[in-house]
Each structure stands twice: as C-alpha cells, then as structure tokens.
Amino acid sequence: MRTNGHTPWVEGVARALGRAGNNGAVWLAIGALLALFDESNREAWLICAFLGPVAIGLNYLVKAVVRRPRPVLEGLPPLGGAPSSLSFPSAHATSSFAVATAMSRVEPWGAIAFLLAFALALGRPYLGMHYPSDVLVGAVLGVALGLIVPLSL
C-alpha cells in the first residue's frame, strides 16, 4: 500500500484523516455533536465520544506489551507522524472500529461511522505507518470493545 496508488491529493486526505484520528479526536467531536443534537440518546453518544480516546489508551497498553516496531521500508519513509515507534496494533483502527461499532448499537444509522473507520484504518498502511496486520488486529479489538462497552451509566 505504501508503493501503489499515491497521488498528492490522496496522500493529503490520508494525512488529514490520520491527524483527525490522533487521540480519538474525530470520534470525540462526532460523539459530542451527536449528543448535542440527539437528546434521547445523549448519554450513549457521550459514551461513544469518550470511547475513542479510551480505546487509544487501552491500545497503548497492548503496544507496550507487544513492542512491535513500525515498518521500515528502504527508500520509502513514512508519510505521517506517530506519538510512538510502536506499531501493533493500530490505535487508529482500534479507536475507529470501537466507536463505529458502539455508534451502530445506539442507532442503526450510526453504522455510517464505519465508512470513516475504514478510511482512517486504510490510511495507516497507505502512509507507511503500520503493517496491514496491525490494522486488522486493531479493527478486531475495536469491534470487540465497541460490542462490550455499556452505553449507559
């Protein structure tokens, strides 16, 4: 993915998505907006909002145990930045799929969040930040987390 399909526009979109996914910020913002406009599900949307950053924190615990370094491709430096040199699993994929899964539990139309989750996750190996297996395992962990998180306190 790091060697095919690269154009300045697509790389720019992938970088922007990567920045938006840092620390679960995009999910915090989306969940907060949904909570603001959907009073009947406010509590569930707020839980979804905070699930993104929480999932990233949990993901870093796994990274610290596994300690897999990020990909190094000779002559192809990564096209994005990262807060650590650890790769497995992808925190962007974990948080994105956790929130998308939880959002789909709140309202059926919440499943549209999977479009953003897929785009965010695919951008990571495209930018050379992760191996595909990092993203796959991150997505699986995220779905599991999104299924088990309680959506009310």
Short mmCIF file of C-alpha atoms in Angstrom, two decimals:
data_model
loop_
_atom_site.label_atom_id
_atom_site.label_comp_id
_atom_site.label_asym_id
_atom_site.label_seq_id
_atom_site.Cartn_x
_atom_site.Cartn_y
_atom_site.Cartn_z
CA MET A 1 0.00 0.00 0.00
CA ARG A 2 2.92 2.33 0.57
CA THR A 3 4.07 1.95 -3.04
CA ASN A 4 0.83 1.99 -5.08
CA GLY A 5 -1.93 4.49 -5.76
CA HIS A 6 -0.13 7.53 -4.43
CA THR A 7 -1.11 10.98 -5.59
CA PRO A 8 -0.63 14.23 -3.70
CA TRP A 9 -4.39 14.55 -3.20
CA VAL A 10 -4.87 11.02 -1.79
CA GLU A 11 -1.80 11.38 0.42
CA GLY A 12 -3.18 14.68 1.72
CA VAL A 13 -6.52 13.09 2.55
CA ALA A 14 -4.82 10.15 4.29
CA ARG A 15 -2.64 12.52 6.33
CA ALA A 16 -5.65 14.65 7.30
CA LEU A 17 -7.58 11.57 8.38
CA GLY A 18 -4.57 10.38 10.38
CA ARG A 19 -4.35 13.71 12.20
CA ALA A 20 -8.10 13.68 12.86
CA GLY A 21 -7.79 10.20 14.34
CA ASN A 22 -4.95 11.14 16.68
CA ASN A 23 -6.03 10.54 20.28
CA GLY A 24 -9.53 9.73 19.04
CA ALA A 25 -10.20 13.44 18.44
CA VAL A 26 -12.52 12.97 15.47
CA TRP A 27 -14.61 10.47 17.41
CA LEU A 28 -14.77 12.74 20.44
CA ALA A 29 -16.03 15.57 18.21
CA ILE A 30 -18.58 13.45 16.34
CA GLY A 31 -19.92 11.87 19.52
CA ALA A 32 -20.22 15.26 21.22
CA LEU A 33 -22.09 16.71 18.24
CA LEU A 34 -24.48 13.78 18.17
CA ALA A 35 -25.07 14.15 21.92
CA LEU A 36 -25.83 17.82 21.38
CA PHE A 37 -28.47 17.14 18.73
CA ASP A 38 -29.98 13.82 19.89
CA GLU A 39 -31.27 14.38 23.40
CA SER A 40 -32.93 10.97 23.64
CA ASN A 41 -29.58 9.19 23.17
CA ARG A 42 -27.33 11.85 24.72
CA GLU A 43 -25.74 9.58 27.30
CA ALA A 44 -24.95 6.85 24.74
CA TRP A 45 -23.45 9.36 22.28
CA LEU A 46 -21.27 10.83 25.04
CA ILE A 47 -20.04 7.34 25.90
CA CYS A 48 -19.22 6.86 22.21
CA ALA A 49 -17.40 10.19 22.21
CA PHE A 50 -15.14 9.19 25.07
CA LEU A 51 -14.71 5.63 23.82
CA GLY A 52 -12.29 6.82 21.10
CA PRO A 53 -9.69 8.25 23.49
CA VAL A 54 -10.24 5.42 25.98
CA ALA A 55 -9.70 2.82 23.23
CA ILE A 56 -6.42 4.51 22.30
CA GLY A 57 -5.28 4.33 25.92
CA LEU A 58 -6.12 0.62 26.10
CA ASN A 59 -4.41 0.07 22.75
CA TYR A 60 -1.18 1.57 24.08
CA LEU A 61 -1.17 -0.99 26.87
CA VAL A 62 -1.17 -3.74 24.22
CA LYS A 63 1.54 -1.90 22.23
CA ALA A 64 3.72 -1.71 25.34
CA VAL A 65 3.48 -5.48 25.82
CA VAL A 66 3.94 -6.50 22.16
CA ARG A 67 6.57 -3.83 21.30
CA ARG A 68 6.45 -4.35 17.52
CA PRO A 69 8.32 -1.55 15.72
CA ARG A 70 6.73 0.41 12.90
CA PRO A 71 7.51 -0.64 9.32
CA VAL A 72 10.78 0.46 7.81
CA LEU A 73 10.70 0.45 4.02
CA GLU A 74 14.02 1.23 2.39
CA GLY A 75 13.74 4.40 0.33
CA LEU A 76 10.12 4.94 1.40
CA PRO A 77 9.86 6.93 4.62
CA PRO A 78 6.51 7.03 6.40
CA LEU A 79 4.28 9.85 5.21
CA GLY A 80 2.86 10.67 8.63
CA GLY A 81 3.87 11.12 12.23
CA ALA A 82 3.16 8.98 15.26
CA PRO A 83 3.45 9.51 19.01
CA SER A 84 5.46 6.30 19.45
CA SER A 85 7.66 3.93 17.50
CA LEU A 86 5.35 1.00 18.30
CA SER A 87 3.12 -0.41 15.60
CA PHE A 88 0.98 -3.32 16.83
CA PRO A 89 -1.96 -2.91 16.97
CA SER A 90 -3.05 0.25 15.20
CA ALA A 91 -4.57 2.67 17.70
CA HIS A 92 -6.36 4.50 14.89
CA ALA A 93 -8.05 1.25 13.83
CA THR A 94 -8.86 0.22 17.40
CA SER A 95 -10.49 3.52 18.33
CA SER A 96 -12.27 3.92 15.00
CA PHE A 97 -13.83 0.47 14.98
CA ALA A 98 -14.70 0.65 18.69
CA VAL A 99 -16.63 3.87 18.20
CA ALA A 100 -18.23 2.84 14.90
CA THR A 101 -19.42 -0.41 16.48
CA ALA A 102 -20.79 1.39 19.54
CA MET A 103 -22.49 4.03 17.37
CA SER A 104 -24.20 1.32 15.36
CA ARG A 105 -25.59 -0.01 18.64
CA VAL A 106 -27.03 3.40 19.55
CA GLU A 107 -28.89 3.92 16.27
CA PRO A 108 -28.89 1.77 13.10
CA TRP A 109 -27.81 4.77 11.02
CA GLY A 110 -24.79 5.05 13.33
CA ALA A 111 -23.26 2.29 11.19
CA ILE A 112 -22.35 5.00 8.69
CA ALA A 113 -19.41 5.67 11.04
CA PHE A 114 -17.83 2.50 9.61
CA LEU A 115 -17.12 4.44 6.40
CA LEU A 116 -14.88 6.83 8.32
CA ALA A 117 -13.42 3.97 10.36
CA PHE A 118 -12.43 2.08 7.20
CA ALA A 119 -10.92 5.21 5.63
CA LEU A 120 -8.92 6.01 8.77
CA ALA A 121 -7.70 2.44 9.12
CA LEU A 122 -6.72 2.02 5.46
CA GLY A 123 -4.77 5.26 5.58
CA ARG A 124 -2.33 3.86 8.14
CA PRO A 125 -0.56 1.27 5.92
CA TYR A 126 -1.02 3.59 2.92
CA LEU A 127 1.09 6.18 4.74
CA GLY A 128 3.62 3.54 5.78
CA MET A 129 2.74 3.85 9.45
CA HIS A 130 1.52 0.29 10.02
CA TYR A 131 1.62 -3.21 8.65
CA PRO A 132 -1.78 -4.42 7.39
CA SER A 133 -1.89 -6.93 10.27
CA ASP A 134 -1.61 -4.03 12.76
CA VAL A 135 -4.74 -2.52 11.26
CA LEU A 136 -6.63 -5.82 11.06
CA VAL A 137 -5.96 -6.70 14.70
CA GLY A 138 -6.73 -3.13 15.76
CA ALA A 139 -10.08 -3.33 13.97
CA VAL A 140 -10.92 -6.66 15.62
CA LEU A 141 -10.01 -5.29 19.06
CA GLY A 142 -12.07 -2.20 18.33
CA VAL A 143 -15.15 -4.16 17.31
CA ALA A 144 -14.87 -6.28 20.47
CA LEU A 145 -14.57 -3.16 22.62
CA GLY A 146 -17.47 -1.49 20.82
CA LEU A 147 -19.65 -4.52 21.49
CA ILE A 148 -18.90 -4.81 25.20
CA VAL A 149 -18.88 -1.16 26.30
CA PRO A 150 -22.05 -0.29 28.21
CA LEU A 151 -23.92 2.54 26.50
CA SER A 152 -25.45 3.86 29.73
CA LEU A 153 -24.04 4.51 33.18
#
